[in-house]
Coordinates of C-alpha atoms in Angstrom, one line a residue:
X1 CA -96.5 -21.6 210.3
X2 CA -92.9 -22.7 209.7
X3 CA -90.2 -20.9 211.6
X4 CA -86.8 -20.5 210.0
X5 CA -84.5 -21.8 211.4
X6 CA -82.9 -23.1 213.2
X7 CA -75.8 -18.6 225.1
X8 CA -76.2 -16.2 230.2
X9 CA -76.1 -17.5 233.6
X10 CA -73.4 -16.6 236.0
X11 CA -73.0 -17.1 239.7
X12 CA -70.1 -15.3 241.3
X13 CA -68.7 -17.0 244.4
X14 CA -69.0 -14.6 247.4
X15 CA -66.8 -15.3 250.4
X16 CA -67.6 -12.6 253.0
X17 CA -70.9 -11.4 254.3
X18 CA -69.9 -7.8 253.7
X19 CA -68.8 -8.6 250.2
X20 CA -72.1 -10.3 249.6
X21 CA -74.0 -7.2 250.6
X22 CA -71.8 -5.0 248.6
X23 CA -72.0 -7.1 245.4
X24 CA -75.8 -7.5 245.7
X25 CA -76.1 -3.8 245.6
X26 CA -74.0 -3.3 242.4
X27 CA -74.3 -6.5 240.3
X28 CA -77.1 -6.1 237.7
X29 CA -80.0 -8.5 238.0
X30 CA -79.1 -10.0 234.6
X31 CA -75.9 -11.5 236.2
X32 CA -78.1 -13.9 238.2
X33 CA -80.5 -14.7 235.3
X34 CA -81.0 -18.2 234.0
X35 CA -82.3 -19.8 230.8
X36 CA -85.9 -18.8 230.3
X37 CA -85.6 -15.4 232.0
X38 CA -86.2 -12.3 230.0
X39 CA -83.0 -10.9 228.5
X40 CA -82.7 -7.4 230.1
X41 CA -79.9 -6.5 227.8
X42 CA -82.6 -6.3 225.1
X43 CA -84.5 -3.1 225.3
X44 CA -83.8 -3.0 229.0
X45 CA -86.7 -5.3 229.9
X46 CA -86.5 -8.1 227.3
X47 CA -89.7 -6.9 225.7
X48 CA -89.6 -4.4 222.8
X49 CA -92.6 -2.7 221.3
X50 CA -91.8 -1.3 217.9
X51 CA -94.0 1.4 216.2
X52 CA -94.6 0.8 212.5
X53 CA -95.2 4.5 211.7
X54 CA -96.3 5.5 209.1
X55 CA -97.8 2.1 208.4
X56 CA -100.5 0.1 210.1
X57 CA -100.4 -3.7 210.6
X58 CA -103.1 -6.1 209.9
X59 CA -103.6 -9.2 212.2
X60 CA -101.6 -11.7 210.2
X61 CA -98.6 -13.8 211.2
X62 CA -95.4 -11.9 212.1
X63 CA -92.5 -14.0 210.8
X64 CA -89.0 -13.6 212.0
X65 CA -85.5 -14.6 210.8
X66 CA -82.0 -13.9 212.2
X67 CA -79.0 -13.0 210.0
X68 CA -75.6 -14.6 210.5
X69 CA -74.4 -11.2 211.9
X70 CA -77.1 -11.2 214.6
X71 CA -79.4 -8.7 212.9
X72 CA -83.1 -9.5 213.3
X73 CA -85.5 -9.5 210.4
X74 CA -89.3 -9.0 211.1
X75 CA -92.1 -9.1 208.6
X76 CA -95.8 -8.1 208.7
X77 CA -98.7 -7.4 206.5
X78 CA -99.2 -3.6 206.5
X79 CA -101.7 -1.3 204.9
X80 CA -102.9 2.1 204.2
X81 CA -100.1 3.5 202.0
X82 CA -100.8 2.0 198.6
X83 CA -104.5 1.4 198.8
X84 CA -104.2 -2.3 199.8
X85 CA -102.3 -4.6 202.1
X86 CA -98.6 -5.2 201.3
X87 CA -95.4 -6.8 202.6
X88 CA -93.5 -4.9 205.2
X89 CA -89.9 -5.9 206.2
X90 CA -88.2 -4.4 209.2
X91 CA -84.5 -5.0 210.2
X92 CA -83.2 -4.5 213.7
X93 CA -79.7 -4.4 215.2
X94 CA -79.0 -7.2 217.7
X95 CA -79.9 -4.9 220.5
X96 CA -83.4 -4.3 219.1
X97 CA -82.8 -0.8 217.6
X98 CA -83.9 -0.1 214.0
X99 CA -81.1 -0.6 211.5
X100 CA -80.9 2.6 209.6
X101 CA -78.8 1.0 206.8
X102 CA -81.8 -1.0 205.7
X103 CA -84.5 0.5 203.4
X104 CA -85.9 3.7 204.8
X105 CA -85.4 4.1 208.5
X106 CA -85.0 0.3 208.8
X107 CA -88.1 -0.6 206.8
X108 CA -88.8 -1.8 203.3
X109 CA -92.2 -2.5 201.7
X110 CA -93.6 -4.0 198.5
X111 CA -97.1 -4.5 197.1
X112 CA -97.7 -7.5 194.8
X113 CA -100.7 -8.2 192.7
X114 CA -103.9 -6.4 191.9
X115 CA -105.2 -6.0 195.5
X116 CA -104.0 -7.2 198.9
X117 CA -100.8 -9.1 199.4
X118 CA -100.3 -10.9 202.8
X119 CA -96.8 -11.8 204.2
X120 CA -96.5 -15.3 205.7
X121 CA -92.8 -16.3 205.9
X122 CA -89.2 -14.8 205.8
X123 CA -86.0 -16.4 204.6
X124 CA -82.4 -15.2 204.7
X125 CA -80.2 -16.6 201.9
X126 CA -76.6 -17.5 202.2
X127 CA -75.6 -14.2 200.6
X128 CA -77.6 -12.2 203.0
X129 CA -80.5 -11.4 200.6
X130 CA -84.0 -11.6 202.2
X131 CA -86.9 -13.5 200.6
X132 CA -90.4 -12.6 201.7
X133 CA -93.2 -15.1 200.9
X134 CA -96.9 -14.6 201.0
X135 CA -100.0 -14.2 198.9
X136 CA -101.2 -12.0 196.1
X137 CA -104.6 -11.6 194.5
X138 CA -104.4 -12.0 190.7
X139 CA -107.5 -12.0 191.2
X140 CA -107.4 -15.6 192.6
X141 CA -105.2 -16.1 195.7
X142 CA -101.7 -17.1 194.5
X143 CA -98.1 -17.6 195.8
X144 CA -96.1 -14.4 195.9
X145 CA -92.4 -13.8 196.5
X146 CA -90.2 -10.8 196.8
X147 CA -86.4 -10.6 197.3
X148 CA -84.6 -7.7 198.9
X149 CA -80.9 -6.9 198.8
X150 CA -78.9 -6.6 202.0
X151 CA -79.7 -2.8 202.0
X152 CA -83.4 -3.3 201.6
X153 CA -83.8 -2.6 197.9
X154 CA -85.8 -4.9 195.7
X155 CA -83.4 -7.3 193.9
X156 CA -83.8 -6.8 190.2
X157 CA -82.0 -10.1 189.5
X158 CA -85.0 -11.9 190.9
X159 CA -88.3 -12.7 189.2
X160 CA -89.3 -13.0 185.5
X161 CA -90.0 -9.2 185.2
X162 CA -86.7 -8.2 186.7
X163 CA -88.4 -6.2 189.5
X164 CA -87.6 -8.4 192.5
X165 CA -91.1 -10.0 192.7
X166 CA -93.0 -13.0 191.2
X167 CA -96.3 -14.8 191.5
X168 CA -97.4 -18.4 191.0
X169 CA -101.0 -19.3 190.2
X170 CA -102.5 -22.7 191.1
X171 CA -105.8 -24.2 189.9
X172 CA -108.5 -22.3 191.7
X173 CA -106.2 -20.9 194.4
X174 CA -102.9 -21.3 196.2
X175 CA -102.1 -19.9 199.6
X176 CA -98.6 -20.2 201.0
X177 CA -97.8 -20.5 204.7
X178 CA -94.2 -21.6 205.0
X179 CA -90.9 -21.7 203.0
X180 CA -87.3 -23.0 203.3
X181 CA -84.1 -22.6 201.4
X182 CA -82.2 -25.6 200.2
X183 CA -78.4 -25.9 200.4
X184 CA -78.2 -25.0 196.7
X185 CA -80.2 -21.9 197.5
X186 CA -83.4 -23.0 195.7
X187 CA -86.5 -21.9 197.5
X188 CA -89.3 -24.3 198.5
X189 CA -92.7 -22.8 199.4
X190 CA -95.6 -24.8 200.8
X191 CA -99.2 -24.0 201.5
X192 CA -102.8 -24.9 200.6
X193 CA -104.3 -25.4 197.2
X194 CA -107.5 -27.0 196.0
X195 CA -108.0 -30.3 194.3
X196 CA -111.3 -32.2 193.6
X197 CA -113.2 -29.7 195.8
X198 CA -110.9 -30.2 198.8
X199 CA -108.1 -28.1 200.3
X200 CA -104.8 -30.0 199.8
X201 CA -101.1 -29.6 200.2
X202 CA -99.5 -27.4 197.5
X203 CA -95.8 -26.8 196.9
X204 CA -93.6 -24.8 194.5
X205 CA -89.9 -24.7 194.0
X206 CA -87.9 -21.8 192.5
X207 CA -84.4 -21.5 191.2
X208 CA -82.1 -18.8 192.7
X209 CA -83.2 -16.3 190.1
X210 CA -86.9 -16.9 190.9
X211 CA -87.7 -19.0 187.8
X212 CA -89.8 -22.1 188.4
X213 CA -87.7 -25.3 188.9
X214 CA -89.2 -27.3 186.1
X215 CA -87.5 -30.5 187.5
X216 CA -89.9 -30.3 190.4
X217 CA -93.4 -31.6 190.0
X218 CA -95.2 -30.2 187.0
X219 CA -93.6 -27.0 185.9
X220 CA -92.2 -26.4 189.3
X221 CA -95.5 -27.0 191.2
X222 CA -97.0 -29.9 193.1
X223 CA -100.7 -30.3 194.2
X224 CA -101.2 -33.5 196.2
X225 CA -104.4 -35.5 196.6
X226 CA -106.3 -35.0 199.9
X227 CA -104.7 -36.5 203.0
X228 CA -107.3 -38.2 205.2
X229 CA -111.1 -38.0 204.6
X230 CA -111.4 -34.5 203.2
X231 CA -109.5 -31.3 203.6
X232 CA -105.8 -31.0 204.6
X233 CA -103.6 -27.9 205.2
X234 CA -99.9 -27.4 204.9
X235 CA -98.5 -25.0 207.5
X236 CA -94.8 -25.9 207.9
X237 CA -91.9 -27.3 206.0
X238 CA -88.4 -28.7 206.9
X239 CA -85.6 -30.0 204.7
X240 CA -83.8 -33.3 205.3
X241 CA -80.0 -33.7 204.6
X242 CA -80.9 -36.0 201.6
X243 CA -82.9 -33.1 200.0
X244 CA -86.3 -34.7 200.8
X245 CA -89.0 -32.2 201.8
X246 CA -91.1 -32.8 205.0
X247 CA -94.4 -30.9 205.1
X248 CA -96.6 -30.7 208.2
X249 CA -100.1 -29.4 208.9
X250 CA -103.5 -30.8 209.6
X251 CA -106.1 -33.0 208.1
X252 CA -109.5 -34.4 208.8
X253 CA -110.0 -38.1 209.7
X254 CA -113.7 -38.5 209.8
X255 CA -115.2 -36.0 212.2
X256 CA -111.9 -35.3 214.0
X257 CA -108.6 -33.7 212.8
X258 CA -105.0 -34.6 213.5
X259 CA -101.4 -33.8 212.6
X260 CA -100.8 -34.4 208.9
X261 CA -97.4 -35.0 207.4
X262 CA -96.1 -35.7 203.9
X263 CA -92.6 -36.3 202.6
X264 CA -91.6 -35.6 199.0
X265 CA -88.5 -36.6 197.1
X266 CA -86.3 -34.0 195.5
X267 CA -88.4 -34.1 192.3
X268 CA -91.7 -33.5 194.1
X269 CA -93.0 -37.0 194.2
X270 CA -94.5 -38.5 197.4
X271 CA -91.8 -40.6 199.1
X272 CA -93.1 -44.2 199.3
X273 CA -90.6 -45.0 202.1
X274 CA -92.5 -42.7 204.4
X275 CA -95.8 -43.2 206.2
X276 CA -97.7 -46.1 207.5
X277 CA -99.3 -46.9 204.2
X278 CA -96.1 -46.4 202.2
X279 CA -97.7 -43.6 200.3
X280 CA -95.6 -40.7 201.7
X281 CA -98.3 -39.4 204.0
X282 CA -99.6 -40.0 207.6
X283 CA -102.1 -38.6 210.1
X284 CA -101.7 -38.6 213.9
X285 CA -104.8 -37.9 215.9
X286 CA -104.5 -36.3 219.3
X287 CA -107.8 -36.1 221.0
X288 CA -110.7 -34.9 218.9
X289 CA -108.9 -32.0 217.3
X290 CA -105.2 -31.3 216.5
X291 CA -103.2 -29.6 213.8
X292 CA -99.5 -29.1 213.2
X293 CA -98.0 -25.6 213.0
X294 CA -94.3 -26.3 212.9
X295 CA -91.9 -29.1 211.9
X296 CA -88.2 -29.7 212.3
X297 CA -85.7 -32.5 211.4
X298 CA -83.2 -33.5 214.0
X299 CA -79.6 -34.3 213.2
X300 CA -80.4 -38.0 213.7
X301 CA -83.1 -37.9 211.0
X302 CA -86.1 -38.0 213.4
X303 CA -88.9 -35.6 212.7
X304 CA -90.6 -33.4 215.3
X305 CA -94.0 -32.0 214.5
X306 CA -95.6 -29.4 216.8
X307 CA -98.9 -27.8 217.0
X308 CA -102.0 -27.6 219.2
X309 CA -104.4 -30.3 220.5
X310 CA -107.8 -30.3 222.3
X311 CA -106.3 -32.6 224.9
X312 CA -103.7 -30.2 226.3
X313 CA -102.7 -27.1 224.4
X314 CA -99.1 -27.4 223.1
X315 CA -98.6 -30.8 221.3
X316 CA -95.5 -32.5 220.0
X317 CA -95.2 -35.6 218.0
X318 CA -91.9 -37.3 217.0
X319 CA -91.4 -39.8 214.2
X320 CA -88.5 -41.9 213.1
X321 CA -87.1 -41.4 209.6
X322 CA -89.7 -43.8 208.2
X323 CA -92.6 -41.9 209.7
X324 CA -93.4 -44.3 212.5
X325 CA -94.1 -42.9 216.0
X326 CA -90.9 -42.7 218.1
X327 CA -92.0 -44.5 221.3
X328 CA -89.0 -43.2 223.2
X329 CA -90.5 -39.8 223.0
X330 CA -93.2 -38.8 225.6
X331 CA -96.1 -41.2 225.7
X332 CA -95.8 -43.5 222.7
X333 CA -94.3 -40.6 220.6
X334 CA -96.7 -37.8 221.7
X335 CA -96.4 -35.0 224.3
X336 CA -99.2 -32.6 225.3
X337 CA -98.6 -29.7 227.7
X338 CA -101.0 -27.0 228.8
X339 CA -99.1 -23.8 229.5
X340 CA -101.9 -21.5 230.7
X341 CA -104.5 -21.8 233.4
X342 CA -107.2 -22.6 230.9
X343 CA -105.8 -23.1 227.4
X344 CA -102.8 -22.6 225.2
X345 CA -102.0 -22.8 221.5
X346 CA -98.6 -23.4 219.8
X347 CA -97.4 -21.4 216.8
X348 CA -93.8 -22.4 216.2
X349 CA -91.0 -24.8 217.1
X350 CA -87.2 -24.9 216.9
X351 CA -84.8 -27.8 217.7
X352 CA -81.6 -26.6 219.3
X353 CA -78.2 -28.1 218.4
X354 CA -78.2 -30.0 221.6
X355 CA -81.5 -31.7 220.7
X356 CA -83.7 -29.7 223.1
X357 CA -87.0 -28.6 221.6
X358 CA -88.3 -25.0 222.1
X359 CA -91.9 -24.2 221.3
X360 CA -93.7 -20.8 221.5
X361 CA -97.4 -19.8 221.4
X362 CA -100.2 -18.2 223.4
X363 CA -101.4 -19.1 226.9
X364 CA -104.5 -17.8 228.7
X365 CA -104.3 -16.8 232.3
X366 CA -107.5 -15.4 234.0
X367 CA -108.9 -14.6 230.7
X368 CA -105.8 -12.7 229.5
X369 CA -103.6 -13.9 226.7
X370 CA -99.8 -14.1 227.3
X371 CA -96.8 -15.0 225.3
X372 CA -95.6 -18.5 226.3
X373 CA -92.4 -20.5 225.6
X374 CA -91.7 -24.1 226.7
X375 CA -88.6 -26.1 226.3
X376 CA -88.5 -29.9 226.2
X377 CA -85.7 -32.4 226.6
X378 CA -84.9 -34.8 223.8
X379 CA -87.1 -37.4 225.4
X380 CA -90.1 -35.1 225.5
X381 CA -90.0 -34.2 229.2
X382 CA -90.1 -30.6 230.2
X383 CA -86.7 -29.1 230.7
X384 CA -86.6 -28.0 234.3
X385 CA -83.5 -25.9 233.7
X386 CA -85.6 -23.5 231.6
X387 CA -87.9 -20.9 233.1
X388 CA -90.2 -22.3 235.8
X389 CA -90.5 -26.1 235.3
X390 CA -89.7 -25.8 231.6
X391 CA -92.1 -22.9 230.9
X392 CA -91.7 -19.2 230.6
X393 CA -94.5 -16.6 230.0
X394 CA -94.7 -12.8 229.9
X395 CA -97.7 -10.5 229.8
X396 CA -95.5 -8.0 227.9
X397 CA -97.0 -9.5 224.6
X398 CA -100.4 -11.0 224.3
X399 CA -99.2 -14.1 222.4
X400 CA -96.7 -15.5 220.0
X401 CA -96.6 -15.8 216.2
X402 CA -93.1 -17.0 215.4
X403 CA -89.9 -18.2 217.2
X404 CA -86.2 -18.1 216.3
X405 CA -83.0 -19.0 218.2
X406 CA -80.0 -16.7 217.8
X407 CA -76.5 -18.0 217.3
X408 CA -75.8 -17.2 220.9
X409 CA -78.7 -19.3 222.1
X410 CA -81.1 -16.5 223.0
X411 CA -84.7 -17.1 222.0
X412 CA -86.7 -14.5 220.0
X413 CA -90.5 -14.6 219.9
X414 CA -92.7 -12.2 217.9
X415 CA -96.3 -10.9 218.0
X416 CA -98.3 -8.1 216.4
X417 CA -99.0 -6.1 219.6
X418 CA -101.6 -3.9 217.9
X419 CA -102.5 -2.4 214.6
X420 CA -99.5 -0.1 214.8
X421 CA -96.9 -2.0 216.8
X422 CA -94.6 -5.1 216.6
X423 CA -94.0 -6.9 219.9
X424 CA -90.6 -8.7 220.2
X425 CA -89.5 -10.7 223.2
X426 CA -86.0 -12.1 223.9
X427 CA -85.4 -14.9 226.5
X428 CA -82.1 -16.1 227.7
X429 CA -81.0 -19.6 226.4
X430 CA -78.1 -21.9 227.3
X431 CA -74.7 -20.6 226.6
X432 CA -71.1 -21.6 227.3
X433 CA -68.1 -19.4 226.5
X434 CA -65.5 -22.0 225.4
X435 CA -61.9 -20.7 225.0
X436 CA -59.1 -22.4 223.2
X437 CA -55.4 -22.0 223.9
X438 CA -52.3 -23.7 222.4
X439 CA -48.7 -24.0 223.3
X440 CA -45.8 -26.1 222.1
X441 CA -42.7 -27.8 223.5
X442 CA -39.8 -27.6 223.0
X443 CA -39.5 -24.0 221.9
X444 CA -36.8 -24.9 219.4
X445 CA -37.0 -28.0 217.3
X446 CA -35.3 -29.5 214.3
X447 CA -36.5 -32.0 211.7
X448 CA -36.7 -35.5 212.9
X449 CA -37.3 -34.7 216.5
X450 CA -40.6 -34.8 218.4
X451 CA -42.7 -31.7 219.0
X452 CA -45.7 -31.6 221.4
X453 CA -48.6 -29.2 221.0
X454 CA -50.7 -28.8 224.1
X455 CA -54.3 -27.6 223.4
X456 CA -56.5 -26.6 226.3
X457 CA -60.2 -26.1 226.2
X458 CA -61.6 -24.0 229.1
X459 CA -65.4 -23.5 229.6
X460 CA -66.0 -20.1 231.2
X461 CA -69.7 -20.9 231.5
X462 CA -72.3 -20.0 232.5
X463 CA -73.6 -23.4 231.4
X464 CA -72.0 -26.8 230.5
X465 CA -70.8 -27.2 227.0
X466 CA -72.0 -30.4 225.3
X467 CA -70.5 -32.4 222.4
X468 CA -67.3 -30.4 222.5
X469 CA -65.0 -31.2 219.5
X470 CA -61.4 -29.9 218.9
X471 CA -60.3 -30.0 215.3
X472 CA -56.5 -29.6 214.6
X473 CA -55.6 -29.2 211.0
X474 CA -51.9 -30.3 211.2
X475 CA -49.6 -28.4 208.9
X476 CA -47.9 -30.0 206.0
X477 CA -44.4 -31.3 206.8
X478 CA -45.2 -33.1 210.0
X479 CA -46.0 -36.7 210.9
X480 CA -48.4 -37.5 213.7
X481 CA -46.9 -39.5 216.5
X482 CA -49.7 -39.5 219.1
X483 CA -52.8 -37.6 220.1
X484 CA -54.2 -38.0 223.6
X485 CA -56.9 -36.0 225.5
X486 CA -57.6 -36.0 229.2
X487 CA -61.1 -37.1 228.3
X488 CA -62.7 -38.4 225.2
X489 CA -60.8 -39.7 222.2
X490 CA -59.0 -38.4 219.0
X491 CA -59.0 -39.8 215.5
X492 CA -57.3 -38.9 212.2
X493 CA -53.8 -38.2 211.1
X494 CA -53.5 -35.0 209.1
X495 CA -56.9 -33.8 210.4
X496 CA -57.0 -34.7 214.1
X497 CA -60.6 -34.6 215.5
X498 CA -61.0 -35.0 219.3
X499 CA -64.5 -35.6 220.6
X500 CA -64.3 -34.5 224.3
X501 CA -67.9 -34.9 225.3
X502 CA -69.3 -32.5 227.9
X503 CA -67.1 -29.9 229.5
X504 CA -68.6 -28.4 232.7
X505 CA -68.7 -24.8 233.7
X506 CA -65.3 -23.8 235.0
X507 CA -63.7 -27.1 233.8
X508 CA -61.0 -27.7 231.2
X509 CA -59.8 -30.5 229.0
X510 CA -56.2 -30.8 227.7
X511 CA -55.2 -32.5 224.4
X512 CA -51.6 -33.3 223.7
X513 CA -50.7 -33.8 220.1
X514 CA -47.1 -35.1 219.3
X515 CA -45.8 -34.7 215.8
X516 CA -42.4 -35.1 214.1
X517 CA -41.4 -32.3 211.6
X518 CA -40.0 -33.6 208.3
X519 CA -39.1 -30.3 206.6
X520 CA -37.5 -27.1 207.8
X521 CA -39.3 -23.8 207.8
X522 CA -42.2 -22.1 209.5
X523 CA -44.9 -24.4 210.8
X524 CA -48.4 -22.9 211.3
X525 CA -50.7 -25.1 213.3
X526 CA -54.4 -24.0 213.5
X527 CA -57.1 -25.6 215.8
X528 CA -60.7 -24.7 216.5
X529 CA -63.3 -25.9 219.0
X530 CA -67.1 -26.3 218.6
X531 CA -69.9 -27.3 220.9
X532 CA -73.6 -28.0 220.7
X533 CA -74.1 -25.3 223.3
X534 CA -74.3 -21.8 221.8
X535 CA -71.2 -19.8 222.4
X536 CA -71.7 -16.0 222.9
X537 CA -68.0 -15.2 222.0
X538 CA -66.8 -17.3 219.1
X539 CA -63.7 -15.1 218.5
X540 CA -61.7 -17.2 221.0
X541 CA -62.8 -20.6 219.5
X542 CA -59.9 -20.7 217.0
X543 CA -56.1 -20.3 217.5
X544 CA -53.0 -20.5 215.4
X545 CA -49.3 -20.8 216.5
X546 CA -46.1 -20.5 214.4
X547 CA -42.9 -22.3 215.0
X548 CA -39.6 -22.2 213.2
X549 CA -38.2 -25.7 212.5
X550 CA -34.4 -26.0 211.8
X551 CA -32.8 -28.5 209.5
X552 CA -31.0 -31.1 211.6
X553 CA -27.3 -31.8 210.8
X554 CA -25.8 -35.2 210.3
X555 CA -22.1 -35.7 211.2
X556 CA -19.7 -38.3 209.7
X557 CA -18.1 -40.6 212.3
X558 CA -14.7 -39.3 213.6
X559 CA -11.9 -40.8 215.6
X560 CA -9.7 -39.3 218.3
X561 CA -6.1 -39.8 217.1
X562 CA -4.2 -38.3 220.0
X563 CA -4.3 -36.4 223.3
X564 CA -5.0 -32.6 223.4
X565 CA -2.9 -30.5 225.7
X566 CA -4.0 -27.2 227.3
X567 CA -3.9 -24.3 224.8
X568 CA -4.5 -26.4 221.7
X569 CA -7.6 -26.0 219.6
X570 CA -9.5 -28.8 217.8
X571 CA -11.5 -27.8 214.7
X572 CA -14.4 -30.0 213.6
X573 CA -15.5 -29.6 209.9
X574 CA -18.9 -30.8 208.9
X575 CA -19.1 -31.8 205.3
X576 CA -22.4 -32.3 203.4
X577 CA -22.2 -35.2 201.0
X578 CA -24.2 -34.8 197.8
X579 CA -24.4 -36.7 194.6
X580 CA -22.4 -35.2 191.7
X581 CA -24.0 -35.0 188.4
X582 CA -22.0 -36.1 185.4
X583 CA -20.2 -33.2 183.8
X584 CA -20.0 -31.1 186.9
X585 CA -17.4 -30.6 189.6
X586 CA -18.0 -30.8 193.4

């Protein structure tokens, strides 16, 4: 199952023993929490059980997505209100409470097809509309999509019937498992179809109005030949920056199964520059049995596939952009980690902006299932700054179905707790509250003289901020003289970008930018700061300052022709010299 993709630790210095005792009695436990701990600001315990009354949930994947405003979208397959299973969408506020502005009491539902419809994936468009992807029976199993407006109503501008829904039939059958939205807002859906008696990768692409994109494959659909020796299944999808589509799942290779990947170009053809056989596909065995459940593309173009393997529960494989195993990752490109005492299975993966990899699934302890999360460094080793040795578990939910990382770095994991409840868990992630200030000197300046802007970046923690960049969009009417940071380097002239590297908790970096104004008037200088570490308070990441620049005066040479006595006054007259046009007087 693909997961869309896709910042609280504080340690107050205590000086006196009495103060220590006093503070320990009043400071909430969350103050001392670290990445991988349950977020007790979420439903008080970090675990929220959400009743679905009046509906009942079937045991199918529980997808999750996070809106840009921090609201949380959950999906499920529900039943018993329309005579068959149907899509159910629930929206929560960032604190986990139901959002009453969405649908009816925070819930919206739709039934598609003649019988049951099962929800598999959720997407949030750039305009905030929500796309639900799953199956419908027509009577054969088919791709089914529904789009909801931001208030939970079906979007009548979507789908050929103008009712907010659509279906796509494949030869024999087509069952979707994952979806993604391209930068142009077209929707890519991947799943399993049938070809020559085998299960195979199946894809479809839709325009923003829901119509098939006929430039993709055949009439907007692609059905690939089998990968491996027989059946292959597509469970996850990720989009590259060049619009190529990476699909991951599993395939048989003889009597064993392994991770299966395929890469398609923007028109739906297999990409011959990918895979060992230059045919756009590959299989990676891990033990006797393995399959991929998630896939992500890193900023450097490397591809991370994640799933489960018989050799050790959670399994990760990383490839370079050509599909070759990345030998700098784990053991020759592969990592296996068993989270539980006996076994564990992985359901979803997300790559953080700093390159760390977060995976979620189910672990078994003493015969009991628990929700499990593991975080890996970019080299594949477990991240010991997260949880206990890179792992975090909770018995509050009996497993995980999907994972998402919020804009503030906190990690959300979902599960269907029972036939009548959602289970949602939030863990703390890394965060760094980076603050930007700006001043200028001198306070009064005229054209032709130097002006210095001093920009300071302060990291209030609780973690280090990595890959910090200050961007200063210099105003028109100034010429850059110099830009110098106390660490890192600056480039550009009108657009000055300063790469400052890592700024530790409690540390600061100063950037001095010297300019020379060339025109009089008000100068407005705006700068902003970004970091690969999530920032829980972005309002102080941008700053603007205004300065009035005066026009400098140029005086003609003058000569002293005598000596002034006390009581006499000398008047100096400044004359502006201008060109006189013919036919005018000066």
